[in-house]
Amino acid sequence: MTHPDQTPADHRAPRPSTPDERPWALVTGATGGLGQAFAGYLARRDHNLVLVGRRTEVLDRLADRIRVDHGVQVITESVDLSDPARTTALTTDLADRGICVDTLVNNAGFGTLTTVAEADPARLAAEVAVDCQAVVQLSSTLLPAMIARGRGTIINVSSTAAFQPIPGFATYAAAKAFVLSFSRALWSETRGTGVRVTAICPGPTDTGFFDAAGDDGFPGRRRHPDQVVETAFRALSRHEPAAVDGLANKVQTTAVGLVPARLATAAAGRLFD
């Protein structure tokens, strides 16, 4: 577990003496349970926040609560990350405000529980844009300044779905496999720069994810968002390129690698029959 005085950008950095010296963190998907957990964790560690999501009222309520509880600055940005132009406008706006992002949490994402043939093509395209394209766009835009400063943190939210194809959940599993691969490569590219990168791979978590995907009946126990966040920052403190959250999920993803891909795919597909 990360020590309360540690910060994700530099785990031994001193606590800022004035509000203007606080580091800034950008959290996408901040209206969801996991995004709110990341925001709360960072605010408790004296980070100013840029909260990104689509539901303006939810963002504003979260921002007000964090300001009252933790006394940090909070900016809300209502952005549809499936539109690359809107994502560019977000980073341009932050640059115009003089905000240098020290910690980027690419948390926004969604899934679609249906076969590819039965799905809405526009929804699948948006899913890939949010789950993959926005991760690359934000990372590649904000990373050069992090490297120039010699410090920074990028957390990409992948999933245990990344470890095998999942019929009936094909686009999401493939997108999260992309995020995992991208994060591992980015971890290697940034070694020695002062920037830390990790991919956190949660299993079923107590958020509204499956309800939004079209099925809230996923079997098994669910982890709490705060547990996922703690696992992510523990991975950063250990310089790990990726981490699976929860013992049961670790066992499952390890087992997947020990069986033929065809069998793993068939077993994953039965979860959604």
PDB file of C-alpha atoms in Angstrom:
ATOM      1  CA  MET A   1       0.000   0.000   0.000  1.00  0.00           C
ATOM      2  CA  THR A   2       1.297   3.464  -0.861  1.00  0.00           C
ATOM      3  CA  HIS A   3       2.416   5.553   2.107  1.00  0.00           C
ATOM      4  CA  PRO A   4       0.069   8.508   2.765  1.00  0.00           C
ATOM      5  CA  ASP A   5       2.874  11.025   2.181  1.00  0.00           C
ATOM      6  CA  GLN A   6       3.847   9.608  -1.199  1.00  0.00           C
ATOM      7  CA  THR A   7       2.727  11.151  -4.460  1.00  0.00           C
ATOM      8  CA  PRO A   8       2.229   9.280  -7.724  1.00  0.00           C
ATOM      9  CA  ALA A   9       4.457  11.567  -9.769  1.00  0.00           C
ATOM     10  CA  ASP A  10       7.379  11.214  -7.357  1.00  0.00           C
ATOM     11  CA  HIS A  11       6.775   8.944  -4.375  1.00  0.00           C
ATOM     12  CA  ARG A  12       9.359  10.783  -2.267  1.00  0.00           C
ATOM     13  CA  ALA A  13       8.442  14.337  -3.207  1.00  0.00           C
ATOM     14  CA  PRO A  14       7.807  16.800  -0.335  1.00  0.00           C
ATOM     15  CA  ARG A  15       4.281  18.051   0.270  1.00  0.00           C
ATOM     16  CA  PRO A  16       3.737  21.334  -1.624  1.00  0.00           C
ATOM     17  CA  SER A  17       3.869  24.372   0.651  1.00  0.00           C
ATOM     18  CA  THR A  18       1.268  26.441  -1.203  1.00  0.00           C
ATOM     19  CA  PRO A  19      -1.769  25.564  -3.333  1.00  0.00           C
ATOM     20  CA  ASP A  20      -0.079  27.016  -6.450  1.00  0.00           C
ATOM     21  CA  GLU A  21       2.713  24.461  -6.099  1.00  0.00           C
ATOM     22  CA  ARG A  22       0.424  21.451  -6.056  1.00  0.00           C
ATOM     23  CA  PRO A  23       0.853  19.067  -8.987  1.00  0.00           C
ATOM     24  CA  TRP A  24      -2.018  18.648 -11.416  1.00  0.00           C
ATOM     25  CA  ALA A  25      -3.664  15.329 -12.217  1.00  0.00           C
ATOM     26  CA  LEU A  26      -6.016  14.674 -15.118  1.00  0.00           C
ATOM     27  CA  VAL A  27      -8.565  11.892 -14.659  1.00  0.00           C
ATOM     28  CA  THR A  28     -10.744  10.790 -17.564  1.00  0.00           C
ATOM     29  CA  GLY A  29     -13.998   8.959 -16.977  1.00  0.00           C
ATOM     30  CA  ALA A  30     -14.270  10.858 -13.705  1.00  0.00           C
ATOM     31  CA  THR A  31     -18.042  10.443 -13.473  1.00  0.00           C
ATOM     32  CA  GLY A  32     -17.765   6.676 -12.959  1.00  0.00           C
ATOM     33  CA  GLY A  33     -16.955   4.798  -9.778  1.00  0.00           C
ATOM     34  CA  LEU A  34     -13.349   4.028 -10.646  1.00  0.00           C
ATOM     35  CA  GLY A  35     -12.677   7.548 -11.932  1.00  0.00           C
ATOM     36  CA  GLN A  36     -14.104   9.037  -8.747  1.00  0.00           C
ATOM     37  CA  ALA A  37     -11.911   6.719  -6.687  1.00  0.00           C
ATOM     38  CA  PHE A  38      -8.806   7.871  -8.569  1.00  0.00           C
ATOM     39  CA  ALA A  39      -9.853  11.507  -8.102  1.00  0.00           C
ATOM     40  CA  GLY A  40     -10.366  11.057  -4.370  1.00  0.00           C
ATOM     41  CA  TYR A  41      -7.029   9.275  -3.952  1.00  0.00           C
ATOM     42  CA  LEU A  42      -5.144  12.052  -5.740  1.00  0.00           C
ATOM     43  CA  ALA A  43      -6.991  14.844  -3.906  1.00  0.00           C
ATOM     44  CA  ARG A  44      -6.118  13.253  -0.550  1.00  0.00           C
ATOM     45  CA  ARG A  45      -2.501  13.459  -1.646  1.00  0.00           C
ATOM     46  CA  ASP A  46      -2.772  17.180  -2.347  1.00  0.00           C
ATOM     47  CA  HIS A  47      -3.167  17.124  -6.132  1.00  0.00           C
ATOM     48  CA  ASN A  48      -5.172  19.684  -8.058  1.00  0.00           C
ATOM     49  CA  LEU A  49      -7.514  17.941 -10.450  1.00  0.00           C
ATOM     50  CA  VAL A  50      -8.800  18.143 -13.990  1.00  0.00           C
ATOM     51  CA  LEU A  51     -11.906  15.934 -14.079  1.00  0.00           C
ATOM     52  CA  VAL A  52     -13.011  14.820 -17.538  1.00  0.00           C
ATOM     53  CA  GLY A  53     -16.319  13.180 -18.370  1.00  0.00           C
ATOM     54  CA  ARG A  54     -19.548  13.644 -20.303  1.00  0.00           C
ATOM     55  CA  ARG A  55     -22.069  14.126 -17.477  1.00  0.00           C
ATOM     56  CA  THR A  56     -21.606  17.768 -16.488  1.00  0.00           C
ATOM     57  CA  GLU A  57     -23.826  17.681 -13.395  1.00  0.00           C
ATOM     58  CA  VAL A  58     -22.032  14.648 -11.969  1.00  0.00           C
ATOM     59  CA  LEU A  59     -18.631  16.258 -12.612  1.00  0.00           C
ATOM     60  CA  ASP A  60     -19.708  19.484 -10.913  1.00  0.00           C
ATOM     61  CA  ARG A  61     -21.031  17.689  -7.809  1.00  0.00           C
ATOM     62  CA  LEU A  62     -17.829  15.666  -7.522  1.00  0.00           C
ATOM     63  CA  ALA A  63     -15.715  18.787  -7.964  1.00  0.00           C
ATOM     64  CA  ASP A  64     -17.625  20.677  -5.264  1.00  0.00           C
ATOM     65  CA  ARG A  65     -17.254  17.787  -2.828  1.00  0.00           C
ATOM     66  CA  ILE A  66     -13.526  17.455  -3.442  1.00  0.00           C
ATOM     67  CA  ARG A  67     -12.940  21.194  -3.050  1.00  0.00           C
ATOM     68  CA  VAL A  68     -14.742  21.202   0.301  1.00  0.00           C
ATOM     69  CA  ASP A  69     -13.176  17.994   1.597  1.00  0.00           C
ATOM     70  CA  HIS A  70      -9.591  18.543   0.444  1.00  0.00           C
ATOM     71  CA  GLY A  71      -9.115  22.233  -0.407  1.00  0.00           C
ATOM     72  CA  VAL A  72      -7.538  21.581  -3.802  1.00  0.00           C
ATOM     73  CA  GLN A  73      -8.273  23.234  -7.111  1.00  0.00           C
ATOM     74  CA  VAL A  74     -10.625  21.290  -9.384  1.00  0.00           C
ATOM     75  CA  ILE A  75     -11.420  21.996 -13.019  1.00  0.00           C
ATOM     76  CA  THR A  76     -14.178  20.108 -14.822  1.00  0.00           C
ATOM     77  CA  GLU A  77     -14.139  19.444 -18.564  1.00  0.00           C
ATOM     78  CA  SER A  78     -17.196  17.952 -20.258  1.00  0.00           C
ATOM     79  CA  VAL A  79     -15.615  16.151 -23.203  1.00  0.00           C
ATOM     80  CA  ASP A  80     -16.672  13.327 -25.503  1.00  0.00           C
ATOM     81  CA  LEU A  81     -13.352  11.515 -25.909  1.00  0.00           C
ATOM     82  CA  SER A  82     -14.656   9.558 -28.893  1.00  0.00           C
ATOM     83  CA  ASP A  83     -14.075  12.763 -30.897  1.00  0.00           C
ATOM     84  CA  PRO A  84     -10.330  13.385 -31.440  1.00  0.00           C
ATOM     85  CA  ALA A  85     -10.979  17.065 -32.097  1.00  0.00           C
ATOM     86  CA  ARG A  86     -12.617  17.436 -28.673  1.00  0.00           C
ATOM     87  CA  THR A  87      -9.675  15.661 -27.065  1.00  0.00           C
ATOM     88  CA  THR A  88      -7.288  18.071 -28.802  1.00  0.00           C
ATOM     89  CA  ALA A  89      -9.385  21.011 -27.598  1.00  0.00           C
ATOM     90  CA  LEU A  90      -9.103  19.691 -24.032  1.00  0.00           C
ATOM     91  CA  THR A  91      -5.303  19.608 -24.029  1.00  0.00           C
ATOM     92  CA  THR A  92      -5.142  22.972 -25.813  1.00  0.00           C
ATOM     93  CA  ASP A  93      -7.383  24.535 -23.175  1.00  0.00           C
ATOM     94  CA  LEU A  94      -5.194  23.214 -20.372  1.00  0.00           C
ATOM     95  CA  ALA A  95      -2.067  24.549 -22.065  1.00  0.00           C
ATOM     96  CA  ASP A  96      -3.729  27.962 -22.486  1.00  0.00           C
ATOM     97  CA  ARG A  97      -4.477  27.954 -18.755  1.00  0.00           C
ATOM     98  CA  GLY A  98      -0.836  27.160 -17.959  1.00  0.00           C
ATOM     99  CA  ILE A  99      -1.721  23.791 -16.429  1.00  0.00           C
ATOM    100  CA  CYS A 100       1.059  21.200 -16.655  1.00  0.00           C
ATOM    101  CA  VAL A 101      -0.323  17.732 -16.034  1.00  0.00           C
ATOM    102  CA  ASP A 102       1.959  15.654 -13.788  1.00  0.00           C
ATOM    103  CA  THR A 103      -0.356  12.649 -13.488  1.00  0.00           C
ATOM    104  CA  LEU A 104      -2.548  11.322 -16.281  1.00  0.00           C
ATOM    105  CA  VAL A 105      -5.143   8.664 -15.493  1.00  0.00           C
ATOM    106  CA  ASN A 106      -6.614   7.247 -18.698  1.00  0.00           C
ATOM    107  CA  ASN A 107      -9.660   5.686 -17.090  1.00  0.00           C
ATOM    108  CA  ALA A 108     -12.472   6.503 -19.547  1.00  0.00           C
ATOM    109  CA  GLY A 109     -13.843   3.515 -21.379  1.00  0.00           C
ATOM    110  CA  PHE A 110     -16.927   1.438 -22.042  1.00  0.00           C
ATOM    111  CA  GLY A 111     -17.906  -1.946 -23.419  1.00  0.00           C
ATOM    112  CA  THR A 112     -20.674  -3.462 -25.493  1.00  0.00           C
ATOM    113  CA  LEU A 113     -22.111  -6.848 -24.542  1.00  0.00           C
ATOM    114  CA  THR A 114     -23.291  -8.289 -27.843  1.00  0.00           C
ATOM    115  CA  THR A 115     -21.850  -9.931 -30.902  1.00  0.00           C
ATOM    116  CA  VAL A 116     -20.124  -7.792 -33.507  1.00  0.00           C
ATOM    117  CA  ALA A 117     -22.780  -8.667 -36.111  1.00  0.00           C
ATOM    118  CA  GLU A 118     -25.585  -7.504 -33.830  1.00  0.00           C
ATOM    119  CA  ALA A 119     -23.876  -4.380 -32.512  1.00  0.00           C
ATOM    120  CA  ASP A 120     -24.356  -0.806 -33.670  1.00  0.00           C
ATOM    121  CA  PRO A 121     -21.259  -0.076 -35.806  1.00  0.00           C
ATOM    122  CA  ALA A 122     -21.186   3.539 -34.638  1.00  0.00           C
ATOM    123  CA  ARG A 123     -21.124   2.429 -31.000  1.00  0.00           C
ATOM    124  CA  LEU A 124     -18.249   0.025 -31.633  1.00  0.00           C
ATOM    125  CA  ALA A 125     -16.308   2.759 -33.434  1.00  0.00           C
ATOM    126  CA  ALA A 126     -16.857   5.111 -30.490  1.00  0.00           C
ATOM    127  CA  GLU A 127     -15.805   2.350 -28.112  1.00  0.00           C
ATOM    128  CA  VAL A 128     -12.478   1.931 -29.907  1.00  0.00           C
ATOM    129  CA  ALA A 129     -11.998   5.709 -30.021  1.00  0.00           C
ATOM    130  CA  VAL A 130     -12.524   6.138 -26.280  1.00  0.00           C
ATOM    131  CA  ASP A 131     -10.817   2.944 -25.114  1.00  0.00           C
ATOM    132  CA  CYS A 132      -7.782   3.153 -27.426  1.00  0.00           C
ATOM    133  CA  GLN A 133      -7.447   6.308 -29.505  1.00  0.00           C
ATOM    134  CA  ALA A 134      -7.973   8.751 -26.616  1.00  0.00           C
ATOM    135  CA  VAL A 135      -5.438   6.873 -24.486  1.00  0.00           C
ATOM    136  CA  VAL A 136      -2.796   7.238 -27.182  1.00  0.00           C
ATOM    137  CA  GLN A 137      -3.718  10.843 -27.968  1.00  0.00           C
ATOM    138  CA  LEU A 138      -3.601  12.078 -24.373  1.00  0.00           C
ATOM    139  CA  SER A 139      -0.474  10.099 -23.538  1.00  0.00           C
ATOM    140  CA  SER A 140       1.459  11.251 -26.595  1.00  0.00           C
ATOM    141  CA  THR A 141       0.373  14.867 -26.110  1.00  0.00           C
ATOM    142  CA  LEU A 142       1.226  15.149 -22.405  1.00  0.00           C
ATOM    143  CA  LEU A 143       4.253  12.837 -22.212  1.00  0.00           C
ATOM    144  CA  PRO A 144       6.887  15.099 -23.847  1.00  0.00           C
ATOM    145  CA  ALA A 145       6.435  17.791 -21.185  1.00  0.00           C
ATOM    146  CA  MET A 146       6.657  15.152 -18.442  1.00  0.00           C
ATOM    147  CA  ILE A 147       9.943  13.896 -19.871  1.00  0.00           C
ATOM    148  CA  ALA A 148      11.244  17.470 -20.168  1.00  0.00           C
ATOM    149  CA  ARG A 149      10.465  18.064 -16.467  1.00  0.00           C
ATOM    150  CA  GLY A 150      11.972  14.727 -15.484  1.00  0.00           C
ATOM    151  CA  ARG A 151       8.858  13.552 -13.668  1.00  0.00           C
ATOM    152  CA  GLY A 152       5.342  12.350 -14.337  1.00  0.00           C
ATOM    153  CA  THR A 153       2.903   9.486 -14.071  1.00  0.00           C
ATOM    154  CA  ILE A 154       0.639   7.769 -16.587  1.00  0.00           C
ATOM    155  CA  ILE A 155      -1.890   5.187 -15.415  1.00  0.00           C
ATOM    156  CA  ASN A 156      -3.825   3.392 -18.139  1.00  0.00           C
ATOM    157  CA  VAL A 157      -6.851   1.384 -17.082  1.00  0.00           C
ATOM    158  CA  SER A 158      -6.859  -1.937 -18.907  1.00  0.00           C
ATOM    159  CA  SER A 159      -8.767  -5.030 -17.726  1.00  0.00           C
ATOM    160  CA  THR A 160      -8.489  -8.735 -17.089  1.00  0.00           C
ATOM    161  CA  ALA A 161     -10.451  -8.931 -20.355  1.00  0.00           C
ATOM    162  CA  ALA A 162      -7.159  -8.043 -22.057  1.00  0.00           C
ATOM    163  CA  PHE A 163      -5.743 -11.524 -21.462  1.00  0.00           C
ATOM    164  CA  GLN A 164      -7.997 -13.461 -23.849  1.00  0.00           C
ATOM    165  CA  PRO A 165     -10.505 -12.833 -26.658  1.00  0.00           C
ATOM    166  CA  ILE A 166     -14.093 -12.771 -25.376  1.00  0.00           C
ATOM    167  CA  PRO A 167     -16.905 -13.680 -27.780  1.00  0.00           C
ATOM    168  CA  GLY A 168     -19.848 -11.408 -27.104  1.00  0.00           C
ATOM    169  CA  PHE A 169     -17.474  -8.799 -25.706  1.00  0.00           C
ATOM    170  CA  ALA A 170     -15.014  -8.831 -28.596  1.00  0.00           C
ATOM    171  CA  THR A 171     -14.340  -5.137 -29.105  1.00  0.00           C
ATOM    172  CA  TYR A 172     -13.842  -4.354 -25.439  1.00  0.00           C
ATOM    173  CA  ALA A 173     -11.450  -7.258 -24.832  1.00  0.00           C
ATOM    174  CA  ALA A 174      -9.436  -6.353 -27.920  1.00  0.00           C
ATOM    175  CA  ALA A 175      -9.330  -2.683 -26.915  1.00  0.00           C
ATOM    176  CA  LYS A 176      -8.062  -3.515 -23.435  1.00  0.00           C
ATOM    177  CA  ALA A 177      -5.437  -5.839 -24.914  1.00  0.00           C
ATOM    178  CA  PHE A 178      -4.290  -2.830 -26.941  1.00  0.00           C
ATOM    179  CA  VAL A 179      -4.118  -0.671 -23.804  1.00  0.00           C
ATOM    180  CA  LEU A 180      -2.084  -3.309 -21.971  1.00  0.00           C
ATOM    181  CA  SER A 181       0.377  -3.736 -24.845  1.00  0.00           C
ATOM    182  CA  PHE A 182       0.672   0.028 -25.368  1.00  0.00           C
ATOM    183  CA  SER A 183       1.324   0.608 -21.654  1.00  0.00           C
ATOM    184  CA  ARG A 184       4.026  -2.042 -21.439  1.00  0.00           C
ATOM    185  CA  ALA A 185       5.830  -0.534 -24.420  1.00  0.00           C
ATOM    186  CA  LEU A 186       5.433   2.983 -23.002  1.00  0.00           C
ATOM    187  CA  TRP A 187       6.865   1.772 -19.686  1.00  0.00           C
ATOM    188  CA  SER A 188       9.972   0.604 -21.521  1.00  0.00           C
ATOM    189  CA  GLU A 189      10.276   3.778 -23.596  1.00  0.00           C
ATOM    190  CA  THR A 190      10.178   6.007 -20.506  1.00  0.00           C
ATOM    191  CA  ARG A 191      12.682   4.110 -18.347  1.00  0.00           C
ATOM    192  CA  GLY A 192      15.278   6.508 -16.994  1.00  0.00           C
ATOM    193  CA  THR A 193      13.240   9.613 -17.800  1.00  0.00           C
ATOM    194  CA  GLY A 194      11.639  10.088 -14.377  1.00  0.00           C
ATOM    195  CA  VAL A 195       8.216   9.228 -15.818  1.00  0.00           C
ATOM    196  CA  ARG A 196       6.388   6.207 -14.441  1.00  0.00           C
ATOM    197  CA  VAL A 197       3.852   4.228 -16.436  1.00  0.00           C
ATOM    198  CA  THR A 198       1.630   1.325 -15.480  1.00  0.00           C
ATOM    199  CA  ALA A 199      -1.494  -0.423 -16.699  1.00  0.00           C
ATOM    200  CA  ILE A 200      -3.961  -1.511 -14.050  1.00  0.00           C
ATOM    201  CA  CYS A 201      -6.045  -4.556 -14.982  1.00  0.00           C
ATOM    202  CA  PRO A 202      -9.190  -4.820 -12.846  1.00  0.00           C
ATOM    203  CA  GLY A 203     -11.610  -7.695 -13.007  1.00  0.00           C
ATOM    204  CA  PRO A 204     -15.300  -7.164 -12.187  1.00  0.00           C
ATOM    205  CA  THR A 205     -15.473  -4.034 -10.025  1.00  0.00           C
ATOM    206  CA  ASP A 206     -18.346  -2.426  -8.137  1.00  0.00           C
ATOM    207  CA  THR A 207     -19.087   0.341 -10.663  1.00  0.00           C
ATOM    208  CA  GLY A 208     -21.791   0.956 -13.233  1.00  0.00           C
ATOM    209  CA  PHE A 209     -19.709  -0.579 -16.022  1.00  0.00           C
ATOM    210  CA  PHE A 210     -21.762  -3.696 -16.764  1.00  0.00           C
ATOM    211  CA  ASP A 211     -25.029  -1.805 -16.511  1.00  0.00           C
ATOM    212  CA  ALA A 212     -23.768   0.619 -19.169  1.00  0.00           C
ATOM    213  CA  ALA A 213     -22.499  -2.289 -21.275  1.00  0.00           C
ATOM    214  CA  GLY A 214     -25.979  -3.809 -21.333  1.00  0.00           C
ATOM    215  CA  ASP A 215     -25.802  -6.533 -18.662  1.00  0.00           C
ATOM    216  CA  ASP A 216     -25.538  -6.143 -14.884  1.00  0.00           C
ATOM    217  CA  GLY A 217     -25.684  -9.877 -14.240  1.00  0.00           C
ATOM    218  CA  PHE A 218     -21.961 -10.687 -14.437  1.00  0.00           C
ATOM    219  CA  PRO A 219     -21.223 -13.559 -12.026  1.00  0.00           C
ATOM    220  CA  GLY A 220     -18.829 -13.528  -9.083  1.00  0.00           C
ATOM    221  CA  ARG A 221     -17.732 -11.109  -6.413  1.00  0.00           C
ATOM    222  CA  ARG A 222     -16.653  -7.611  -7.342  1.00  0.00           C
ATOM    223  CA  ARG A 223     -13.733  -5.609  -6.075  1.00  0.00           C
ATOM    224  CA  HIS A 224     -14.175  -2.102  -4.681  1.00  0.00           C
ATOM    225  CA  PRO A 225     -12.853   0.797  -6.798  1.00  0.00           C
ATOM    226  CA  ASP A 226     -10.579   1.914  -3.953  1.00  0.00           C
ATOM    227  CA  GLN A 227      -8.887  -1.490  -4.009  1.00  0.00           C
ATOM    228  CA  VAL A 228      -8.175  -1.113  -7.713  1.00  0.00           C
ATOM    229  CA  VAL A 229      -6.691   2.346  -7.180  1.00  0.00           C
ATOM    230  CA  GLU A 230      -4.442   1.120  -4.367  1.00  0.00           C
ATOM    231  CA  THR A 231      -3.201  -1.693  -6.608  1.00  0.00           C
ATOM    232  CA  ALA A 232      -2.388   0.794  -9.366  1.00  0.00           C
ATOM    233  CA  PHE A 233      -0.304   3.040  -7.164  1.00  0.00           C
ATOM    234  CA  ARG A 234       1.398   0.087  -5.519  1.00  0.00           C
ATOM    235  CA  ALA A 235       2.435  -1.049  -9.009  1.00  0.00           C
ATOM    236  CA  LEU A 236       3.843   2.413  -9.695  1.00  0.00           C
ATOM    237  CA  SER A 237       5.853   2.365  -6.474  1.00  0.00           C
ATOM    238  CA  ARG A 238       7.355  -0.956  -7.584  1.00  0.00           C
ATOM    239  CA  HIS A 239       8.036   0.277 -11.121  1.00  0.00           C
ATOM    240  CA  GLU A 240       5.776  -2.437 -12.558  1.00  0.00           C
ATOM    241  CA  PRO A 241       4.555  -1.970 -16.149  1.00  0.00           C
ATOM    242  CA  ALA A 242       1.228  -3.656 -15.366  1.00  0.00           C
ATOM    243  CA  ALA A 243      -0.694  -5.109 -12.451  1.00  0.00           C
ATOM    244  CA  VAL A 244      -3.762  -7.305 -12.119  1.00  0.00           C
ATOM    245  CA  ASP A 245      -6.009  -6.283  -9.244  1.00  0.00           C
ATOM    246  CA  GLY A 246      -7.047  -8.968  -6.747  1.00  0.00           C
ATOM    247  CA  LEU A 247      -5.711 -12.446  -6.025  1.00  0.00           C
ATOM    248  CA  ALA A 248      -8.551 -14.292  -7.758  1.00  0.00           C
ATOM    249  CA  ASN A 249      -8.076 -12.208 -10.885  1.00  0.00           C
ATOM    250  CA  LYS A 250      -4.329 -12.860 -10.850  1.00  0.00           C
ATOM    251  CA  VAL A 251      -4.941 -16.592 -10.650  1.00  0.00           C
ATOM    252  CA  GLN A 252      -7.436 -16.394 -13.510  1.00  0.00           C
ATOM    253  CA  THR A 253      -5.172 -14.402 -15.843  1.00  0.00           C
ATOM    254  CA  THR A 254      -2.229 -16.668 -15.069  1.00  0.00           C
ATOM    255  CA  ALA A 255      -4.309 -19.738 -15.835  1.00  0.00           C
ATOM    256  CA  VAL A 256      -5.375 -18.273 -19.181  1.00  0.00           C
ATOM    257  CA  GLY A 257      -1.772 -18.246 -20.293  1.00  0.00           C
ATOM    258  CA  LEU A 258      -1.413 -21.959 -19.558  1.00  0.00           C
ATOM    259  CA  VAL A 259      -4.192 -23.238 -21.828  1.00  0.00           C
ATOM    260  CA  PRO A 260      -4.560 -23.135 -25.631  1.00  0.00           C
ATOM    261  CA  ALA A 261      -6.006 -19.894 -26.944  1.00  0.00           C
ATOM    262  CA  ARG A 262      -8.985 -21.676 -28.482  1.00  0.00           C
ATOM    263  CA  LEU A 263     -10.007 -23.135 -25.122  1.00  0.00           C
ATOM    264  CA  ALA A 264      -9.480 -19.843 -23.305  1.00  0.00           C
ATOM    265  CA  THR A 265     -11.645 -18.054 -25.842  1.00  0.00           C
ATOM    266  CA  ALA A 266     -14.435 -20.622 -25.597  1.00  0.00           C
ATOM    267  CA  ALA A 267     -14.385 -20.495 -21.780  1.00  0.00           C
ATOM    268  CA  ALA A 268     -14.502 -16.678 -21.784  1.00  0.00           C
ATOM    269  CA  GLY A 269     -17.428 -16.672 -24.181  1.00  0.00           C
ATOM    270  CA  ARG A 270     -19.489 -18.886 -21.898  1.00  0.00           C
ATOM    271  CA  LEU A 271     -19.459 -16.164 -19.265  1.00  0.00           C
ATOM    272  CA  PHE A 272     -21.867 -14.154 -21.414  1.00  0.00           C
ATOM    273  CA  ASP A 273     -24.094 -16.938 -22.745  1.00  0.00           C
TER     274      ASP A 273
END
